[in-house]
Amino acid sequence: MKKKYTIGLDYGTNSVRCVIVDIYNGIEIATAVWNYESGDKGIILDQKDHNLARQNPADYIKGFMISITEVLKIASQSIPEFSSSNIIGMGVDTTGSTPMPVDESGVPLSMLTKFSTNPNAMAWLWKDHTAYAEAAEITELAKKEKPEYLDKCGGVYSSEWFFSKILHCRRRDPEVFQAAFSWVECCDFIPALLTGNQKPEKIRRSRCAAGHKAMFNDDWGGLPSEEFLAKLDPEMAALRSRLYDGTCQADEIAGHLTDDWAKKLGLTTGLPVAIGAFDAHLGAIGSGIKPGTLVKIIGTSTCDIVISDKPVEKVPGICGIVKGSVLPDVIGLEAGQSAVGDIFNWFVEKIQPGGAKAGSHEELTRKAAELKPGESGLLALDWNNGNRTVLVDQRLTGLLIGQTLHTRPEEIYRALIESTAFGALVIINRFEENGIAINEVVNCGGISEKNELIMQIYADITNREMKISHSAQTCALGSAVAAAVAAGTENGGYEDFAAAQSNMCCTRKKVFKPIAEHHAIYSKLFRLYMQLHDGFGLAGKVDLYNVMKDLLAVKEEVKR
Amino acid sequence: MKKKYTIGLDYGTNSVRCVIVDIYNGIEIATAVWNYESGDKGIILDQKDHNLARQNPADYIKGFMISITEVLKIASQSIPEFSSSNIIGMGVDTTGSTPMPVDESGVPLSMLTKFSTNPNAMAWLWKDHTAYAEAAEITELAKKEKPEYLDKCGGVYSSEWFFSKILHCRRRDPEVFQAAFSWVECCDFIPALLTGNQKPEKIRRSRCAAGHKAMFNDDWGGLPSEEFLAKLDPEMAALRSRLYDGTCQADEIAGHLTDDWAKKLGLTTGLPVAIGAFDAHLGAIGSGIKPGTLVKIIGTSTCDIVISDKPVEKVPGICGIVKGSVLPDVIGLEAGQSAVGDIFNWFVEKIQPGGAKAGSHEELTRKAAELKPGESGLLALDWNNGNRTVLVDQRLTGLLIGQTLHTRPEEIYRALIESTAFGALVIINRFEENGIAINEVVNCGGISEKNELIMQIYADITNREMKISHSAQTCALGSAVAAAVAAGTENGGYEDFAAAQSNMCCTRKKVFKPIAEHHAIYSKLFRLYMQLHDGFGLAGKVDLYNVMKDLLAVKEEVKR
């Protein structure tokens, strides 16, 4: 019997990765990565506005053309019996919320000559925060008019999300707003393009993006009501009918590869293309998520994904609760930490402890590993980039306490690691307090694979085993898993995700187990962490809540 | 008319400095410094106990022999008309509380063969903290039995002080304690030795050391009562009669130079030697202190000295209130910050920001000077070495808040500078709230001379002009001033301190004036500083007080 393969396309922040996966064992037989060529490492920035982060949609298109061609070449070279005719499906994941304005034909406005250099006509990258005022406005309105909208997104609508960005465009650049027939998430755009469904009314939208970022819910008839949007702006209400009213779960397809693209890419015409989804959600699938599993995708920030086969009404501070957003028909929950690897990178690259030699991640990790929990007397809050879960407050900042004249860089480094682990435990506790049991934690992403000290500290602090996903590219693998399900048994694929995951996903043999005496000390430190967390993070709890905010207010006053 | 000179001997932590000063203008015509040769830079340490810091009294004796000989040689070489016969007096200042056990002849026990290598028989340097438990015990007992003792020393008796150290010796090394006929402060020991008054009953004790460190006060009959001391330990009560029952103010003399020493040193027999005092107190005199002047001696830590010609009963948190401890018959008040230069050194040397090149004090100062007040969004507590005034709590630790992923080393460096300025303002406010007006601030010590940014920030934050003492060695100059008063008009010296200071002390022309817009921003930051200060520093204020303490408790638990 011939082997069957699927393609997973993973659009990251700086590059697109394409893998070909053997669907019988989940092994990636070939990988190609292409770095976006626009802007700074693929990101269009604005020196005058640090909140701005956009991407050029042309990079997305060039990205799959180059990486698919390349990955096919690599596979053919390394595996003689490989044939692209044995590829039975394709899946796509992307960052999000990364919406872009498109015209009536579904062409991104930035690809029209008129708007080719206008960042507002490009894709608004997930980390774009220009719409912070509009996010606050939407949150306020929803609190007053439609609190149920907020229940499903942690109580606060974010500046990173779909409607904040569109509303900001409406206010800031009415010309682009007027020219936009519709707005499309990147994860919906790519599959639509590949399958010839590019016209807005034909695009099949993913439940994942719609539910987590656009307040879409069948309970209230899909997207936020016209009435609600009209209160933000009449033009927003008018836009609603040009967006979408239905969404697809992960076991559905976006369509079939067009003859044109099949020829250009060297693939089979009519290849099923799975519905797109966000990287973290397909990463969770690639990590073998099931009810009771927490998948932690640890990179510069983290995304924490849990699914529940029981109803979940509300989990305060959790960014999203969306039925069918990860696996079909079960509730997907998304949480996350705004900075993890980024905090360690900040300390090493910006503060440069001990100079280049002694101040590397490797050297600091080595020295930090020699310390016992608690012996430095340090404690940190992991809020250098705000707090996404459970406080949902981007205007929180970092804190380090306990310094003496003897404090060493590796002690601070370890305290920063511990702070992110305490932040992770806050999220786990919040799930469990709301009836969602966490029976297993699977980690993936570079940090979990490379840094054993961090994983051990996470085990010690959470008092749970830390498992590591076997694949080093779980998002791309998750897309390939979705593709194998999209292909279906009739094409040699799988009947459902359970079958596909059991063959294609596994965790490493090495499991990090909590050490009882470490946990005993960390329990004490966690109580102190919570005191700082609540003291500085919750208004009204103790009268230090204003300190971080007021510092930012002073900072802004000075900048003016 | 021939010029007149005095000698100032200044015993620091690592070296002794000897100056010859022209008493008509206060100019130091010659300076010699000798580094102590015992231990680590003059300090006997114990690898097993970081609290231990002792000094070898032999270094003190060798110190004046070498440095006086050297300074006379230098003066003769550089000024042809100089003659040692024109030296009309000598003054001595030392660190303190730095007591040493002596035998019936006044010989330090460590100079006896039997105890020559025993650190407990040496001088217990000011920064020795081995007696922290005894300090707490004395504080507790005084709170219960004699609260008035504590009113004059800020409410807490310190582990750095006279009776804590003696009681610790009693407990830890009874043999040394038994062999000690008496205990003598270093600042009393040197003048006594030079004047042949070495026998304990002949030593003239300084009001400064007695009042600030040994709870001496004429109001309650001198030293703490026998009854009080007996409750600590019967042997302590027995010791009392072998200590002292009278003290001398700065305008008195310790005695006259013996014939023997005069010959050895090349000085005049019978030269008046001023009563000794602590370095900070004579530094304040050398800086021209008068009622209403705050003298800040800024080094690794600070000592803040104020005098008041009105009665002062109690200033909470101020380490000492002693009549006649600085200038005769007026009240001397001593406050201080546990770390200032040490915090900047910690950041540069231990954390090494930016590596050796970009991370120097000079480079960080240059970059920090480009920042506007408030623009970093950072705020720090200056407690890396505890807080001496006004919280009197060595178990407080450092704090930095407001970090983002963009925070740079120079921003932290500036925040650390600002934190020490806020700490300085807390002290000024505490004086003023208790009726002691501060009309002038004179700074001295290396930092005030070398770092203009720091002085400007101090001016901006305190909203007061910062003056800098003209002399770079104000403590030694103060000793020389005291010597000129000790000599008296009959020997060509001065009638009193006012006359001596007006001739010998001055401040630089350059004065740092507060910049109004900086102060406006810093006022906002100071309110936030006070929130953190009270939140983490005062029990019962808000419920974060325990965080720093509990972290230390965990640290100690882990170490055990």
PDB file of C-alpha atoms in Angstrom, chain A residues 100-251:
ATOM      1  CA  MET A 100      -7.549  42.401   6.098  1.00  0.00           C
ATOM      2  CA  PRO A 101      -9.879  44.618   4.090  1.00  0.00           C
ATOM      3  CA  VAL A 102     -10.815  43.161   0.680  1.00  0.00           C
ATOM      4  CA  ASP A 103     -12.760  44.417  -2.329  1.00  0.00           C
ATOM      5  CA  GLU A 104     -15.864  42.835  -3.872  1.00  0.00           C
ATOM      6  CA  SER A 105     -13.731  40.193  -5.559  1.00  0.00           C
ATOM      7  CA  GLY A 106     -12.009  39.320  -2.329  1.00  0.00           C
ATOM      8  CA  VAL A 107      -8.741  40.969  -3.376  1.00  0.00           C
ATOM      9  CA  PRO A 108      -6.860  42.575  -0.454  1.00  0.00           C
ATOM     10  CA  LEU A 109      -7.025  46.348  -0.870  1.00  0.00           C
ATOM     11  CA  SER A 110      -3.261  46.634  -0.533  1.00  0.00           C
ATOM     12  CA  MET A 111      -2.970  44.676  -3.785  1.00  0.00           C
ATOM     13  CA  LEU A 112      -4.753  47.493  -5.612  1.00  0.00           C
ATOM     14  CA  THR A 113      -2.416  50.177  -6.948  1.00  0.00           C
ATOM     15  CA  LYS A 114      -4.322  52.908  -5.171  1.00  0.00           C
ATOM     16  CA  PHE A 115      -3.647  51.465  -1.714  1.00  0.00           C
ATOM     17  CA  SER A 116      -0.449  49.543  -2.316  1.00  0.00           C
ATOM     18  CA  THR A 117       1.604  51.445   0.257  1.00  0.00           C
ATOM     19  CA  ASN A 118      -1.145  52.189   2.778  1.00  0.00           C
ATOM     20  CA  PRO A 119      -0.661  50.099   5.932  1.00  0.00           C
ATOM     21  CA  ASN A 120      -4.367  50.426   6.731  1.00  0.00           C
ATOM     22  CA  ALA A 121      -5.131  48.499   3.517  1.00  0.00           C
ATOM     23  CA  MET A 122      -2.867  45.605   4.554  1.00  0.00           C
ATOM     24  CA  ALA A 123      -3.430  42.775   7.022  1.00  0.00           C
ATOM     25  CA  TRP A 124      -3.732  44.046  10.589  1.00  0.00           C
ATOM     26  CA  LEU A 125      -1.380  41.652  12.402  1.00  0.00           C
ATOM     27  CA  TRP A 126      -2.546  40.083  15.676  1.00  0.00           C
ATOM     28  CA  LYS A 127      -0.099  42.202  17.672  1.00  0.00           C
ATOM     29  CA  ASP A 128      -1.292  45.514  16.245  1.00  0.00           C
ATOM     30  CA  HIS A 129      -2.569  47.594  19.188  1.00  0.00           C
ATOM     31  CA  THR A 130      -3.571  50.797  17.382  1.00  0.00           C
ATOM     32  CA  ALA A 131      -7.224  50.107  18.224  1.00  0.00           C
ATOM     33  CA  TYR A 132      -6.887  50.270  22.009  1.00  0.00           C
ATOM     34  CA  ALA A 133      -9.402  53.114  22.332  1.00  0.00           C
ATOM     35  CA  GLU A 134     -11.928  51.339  20.134  1.00  0.00           C
ATOM     36  CA  ALA A 135     -11.481  48.124  22.134  1.00  0.00           C
ATOM     37  CA  ALA A 136     -12.329  50.007  25.315  1.00  0.00           C
ATOM     38  CA  GLU A 137     -15.338  51.541  23.571  1.00  0.00           C
ATOM     39  CA  ILE A 138     -16.628  48.150  22.419  1.00  0.00           C
ATOM     40  CA  THR A 139     -16.103  46.714  25.895  1.00  0.00           C
ATOM     41  CA  GLU A 140     -18.006  49.588  27.486  1.00  0.00           C
ATOM     42  CA  LEU A 141     -20.878  49.320  25.049  1.00  0.00           C
ATOM     43  CA  ALA A 142     -21.126  45.548  25.449  1.00  0.00           C
ATOM     44  CA  LYS A 143     -21.050  45.830  29.245  1.00  0.00           C
ATOM     45  CA  LYS A 144     -24.054  48.119  29.032  1.00  0.00           C
ATOM     46  CA  GLU A 145     -25.996  46.585  26.173  1.00  0.00           C
ATOM     47  CA  LYS A 146     -24.893  43.024  25.608  1.00  0.00           C
ATOM     48  CA  PRO A 147     -22.959  41.582  28.549  1.00  0.00           C
ATOM     49  CA  GLU A 148     -23.389  38.111  27.065  1.00  0.00           C
ATOM     50  CA  TYR A 149     -20.979  39.084  24.248  1.00  0.00           C
ATOM     51  CA  LEU A 150     -18.267  39.588  26.849  1.00  0.00           C
ATOM     52  CA  ASP A 151     -18.979  36.425  28.801  1.00  0.00           C
ATOM     53  CA  LYS A 152     -17.486  34.443  25.953  1.00  0.00           C
ATOM     54  CA  CYS A 153     -14.346  36.506  25.651  1.00  0.00           C
ATOM     55  CA  GLY A 154     -13.161  36.957  29.198  1.00  0.00           C
ATOM     56  CA  GLY A 155     -15.084  40.122  30.011  1.00  0.00           C
ATOM     57  CA  VAL A 156     -12.945  42.458  27.910  1.00  0.00           C
ATOM     58  CA  TYR A 157     -12.858  42.933  24.150  1.00  0.00           C
ATOM     59  CA  SER A 158      -9.249  43.280  23.023  1.00  0.00           C
ATOM     60  CA  SER A 159      -7.499  45.817  20.823  1.00  0.00           C
ATOM     61  CA  GLU A 160      -6.014  42.845  18.998  1.00  0.00           C
ATOM     62  CA  TRP A 161      -9.385  41.685  17.750  1.00  0.00           C
ATOM     63  CA  PHE A 162     -11.476  41.912  14.573  1.00  0.00           C
ATOM     64  CA  PHE A 163     -14.021  44.639  15.317  1.00  0.00           C
ATOM     65  CA  SER A 164     -11.623  46.901  17.246  1.00  0.00           C
ATOM     66  CA  LYS A 165      -9.367  47.004  14.211  1.00  0.00           C
ATOM     67  CA  ILE A 166     -12.186  47.589  11.735  1.00  0.00           C
ATOM     68  CA  LEU A 167     -13.662  50.371  13.864  1.00  0.00           C
ATOM     69  CA  HIS A 168     -10.247  51.992  14.179  1.00  0.00           C
ATOM     70  CA  CYS A 169      -9.894  51.876  10.390  1.00  0.00           C
ATOM     71  CA  ARG A 170     -13.326  53.474  10.042  1.00  0.00           C
ATOM     72  CA  ARG A 171     -12.224  56.344  12.289  1.00  0.00           C
ATOM     73  CA  ARG A 172      -8.658  56.703  11.123  1.00  0.00           C
ATOM     74  CA  ASP A 173      -8.823  55.993   7.419  1.00  0.00           C
ATOM     75  CA  PRO A 174     -12.403  56.342   6.114  1.00  0.00           C
ATOM     76  CA  GLU A 175     -11.173  55.960   2.533  1.00  0.00           C
ATOM     77  CA  VAL A 176      -9.853  52.463   3.162  1.00  0.00           C
ATOM     78  CA  PHE A 177     -12.930  51.627   5.196  1.00  0.00           C
ATOM     79  CA  GLN A 178     -15.208  52.734   2.384  1.00  0.00           C
ATOM     80  CA  ALA A 179     -13.219  50.814  -0.203  1.00  0.00           C
ATOM     81  CA  ALA A 180     -13.443  47.615   1.858  1.00  0.00           C
ATOM     82  CA  PHE A 181     -16.342  45.481   0.689  1.00  0.00           C
ATOM     83  CA  SER A 182     -15.582  43.020   3.488  1.00  0.00           C
ATOM     84  CA  TRP A 183     -12.907  42.041   5.997  1.00  0.00           C
ATOM     85  CA  VAL A 184     -11.341  38.571   6.063  1.00  0.00           C
ATOM     86  CA  GLU A 185      -9.184  36.824   8.633  1.00  0.00           C
ATOM     87  CA  CYS A 186      -5.896  35.571   7.243  1.00  0.00           C
ATOM     88  CA  CYS A 187      -6.801  31.986   8.216  1.00  0.00           C
ATOM     89  CA  ASP A 188      -9.920  32.214   6.042  1.00  0.00           C
ATOM     90  CA  PHE A 189      -8.252  34.114   3.231  1.00  0.00           C
ATOM     91  CA  ILE A 190      -5.597  31.527   2.286  1.00  0.00           C
ATOM     92  CA  PRO A 191      -7.918  28.480   2.016  1.00  0.00           C
ATOM     93  CA  ALA A 192     -10.470  30.618   0.140  1.00  0.00           C
ATOM     94  CA  LEU A 193      -7.827  31.742  -2.334  1.00  0.00           C
ATOM     95  CA  LEU A 194      -6.523  28.209  -2.902  1.00  0.00           C
ATOM     96  CA  THR A 195     -10.014  26.831  -3.483  1.00  0.00           C
ATOM     97  CA  GLY A 196     -11.318  29.575  -5.768  1.00  0.00           C
ATOM     98  CA  ASN A 197     -13.740  30.835  -3.123  1.00  0.00           C
ATOM     99  CA  GLN A 198     -12.119  34.219  -2.789  1.00  0.00           C
ATOM    100  CA  LYS A 199     -15.299  36.299  -3.289  1.00  0.00           C
ATOM    101  CA  PRO A 200     -16.455  37.406   0.150  1.00  0.00           C
ATOM    102  CA  GLU A 201     -19.857  35.759  -0.100  1.00  0.00           C
ATOM    103  CA  LYS A 202     -18.231  32.422  -0.960  1.00  0.00           C
ATOM    104  CA  ILE A 203     -15.504  32.424   1.729  1.00  0.00           C
ATOM    105  CA  ARG A 204     -16.071  29.753   4.336  1.00  0.00           C
ATOM    106  CA  ARG A 205     -15.229  31.288   7.692  1.00  0.00           C
ATOM    107  CA  SER A 206     -13.711  29.375  10.553  1.00  0.00           C
ATOM    108  CA  ARG A 207     -15.593  29.057  13.828  1.00  0.00           C
ATOM    109  CA  CYS A 208     -12.301  29.562  15.576  1.00  0.00           C
ATOM    110  CA  ALA A 209     -11.628  33.109  14.343  1.00  0.00           C
ATOM    111  CA  ALA A 210     -15.280  34.125  14.346  1.00  0.00           C
ATOM    112  CA  GLY A 211     -16.021  32.830  17.817  1.00  0.00           C
ATOM    113  CA  HIS A 212     -12.867  33.923  19.598  1.00  0.00           C
ATOM    114  CA  LYS A 213     -12.273  37.294  17.970  1.00  0.00           C
ATOM    115  CA  ALA A 214     -15.521  38.523  16.430  1.00  0.00           C
ATOM    116  CA  MET A 215     -18.061  37.678  19.164  1.00  0.00           C
ATOM    117  CA  PHE A 216     -19.777  35.229  16.781  1.00  0.00           C
ATOM    118  CA  ASN A 217     -22.182  32.856  18.514  1.00  0.00           C
ATOM    119  CA  ASP A 218     -25.185  30.946  17.206  1.00  0.00           C
ATOM    120  CA  ASP A 219     -26.948  31.687  20.509  1.00  0.00           C
ATOM    121  CA  TRP A 220     -27.419  35.300  19.456  1.00  0.00           C
ATOM    122  CA  GLY A 221     -27.633  34.759  15.741  1.00  0.00           C
ATOM    123  CA  GLY A 222     -24.011  34.939  14.720  1.00  0.00           C
ATOM    124  CA  LEU A 223     -22.100  38.206  14.724  1.00  0.00           C
ATOM    125  CA  PRO A 224     -23.017  41.095  17.065  1.00  0.00           C
ATOM    126  CA  SER A 225     -26.367  42.582  16.091  1.00  0.00           C
ATOM    127  CA  GLU A 226     -26.759  45.443  13.648  1.00  0.00           C
ATOM    128  CA  GLU A 227     -28.277  47.463  16.438  1.00  0.00           C
ATOM    129  CA  PHE A 228     -25.189  46.944  18.576  1.00  0.00           C
ATOM    130  CA  LEU A 229     -22.796  47.779  15.758  1.00  0.00           C
ATOM    131  CA  ALA A 230     -24.847  50.848  14.849  1.00  0.00           C
ATOM    132  CA  LYS A 231     -24.210  52.247  18.285  1.00  0.00           C
ATOM    133  CA  LEU A 232     -20.507  52.087  17.549  1.00  0.00           C
ATOM    134  CA  ASP A 233     -20.972  53.578  14.106  1.00  0.00           C
ATOM    135  CA  PRO A 234     -23.743  53.349  11.485  1.00  0.00           C
ATOM    136  CA  GLU A 235     -21.171  52.281   8.900  1.00  0.00           C
ATOM    137  CA  MET A 236     -20.228  49.318  11.092  1.00  0.00           C
ATOM    138  CA  ALA A 237     -23.842  48.184  11.059  1.00  0.00           C
ATOM    139  CA  ALA A 238     -23.917  48.516   7.277  1.00  0.00           C
ATOM    140  CA  LEU A 239     -20.814  46.364   7.028  1.00  0.00           C
ATOM    141  CA  ARG A 240     -22.371  43.498   8.958  1.00  0.00           C
ATOM    142  CA  SER A 241     -24.298  42.046   6.026  1.00  0.00           C
ATOM    143  CA  ARG A 242     -21.084  41.990   3.972  1.00  0.00           C
ATOM    144  CA  LEU A 243     -19.256  39.885   6.566  1.00  0.00           C
ATOM    145  CA  TYR A 244     -20.739  36.424   7.242  1.00  0.00           C
ATOM    146  CA  ASP A 245     -23.557  34.652   8.975  1.00  0.00           C
ATOM    147  CA  GLY A 246     -22.314  31.081   9.170  1.00  0.00           C
ATOM    148  CA  THR A 247     -19.080  29.432  10.297  1.00  0.00           C
ATOM    149  CA  CYS A 248     -17.394  26.047   9.873  1.00  0.00           C
ATOM    150  CA  GLN A 249     -15.812  23.709  12.385  1.00  0.00           C
ATOM    151  CA  ALA A 250     -12.455  21.998  11.962  1.00  0.00           C
ATOM    152  CA  ASP A 251     -13.806  18.851  10.296  1.00  0.00           C
TER     153      ASP A 251
END
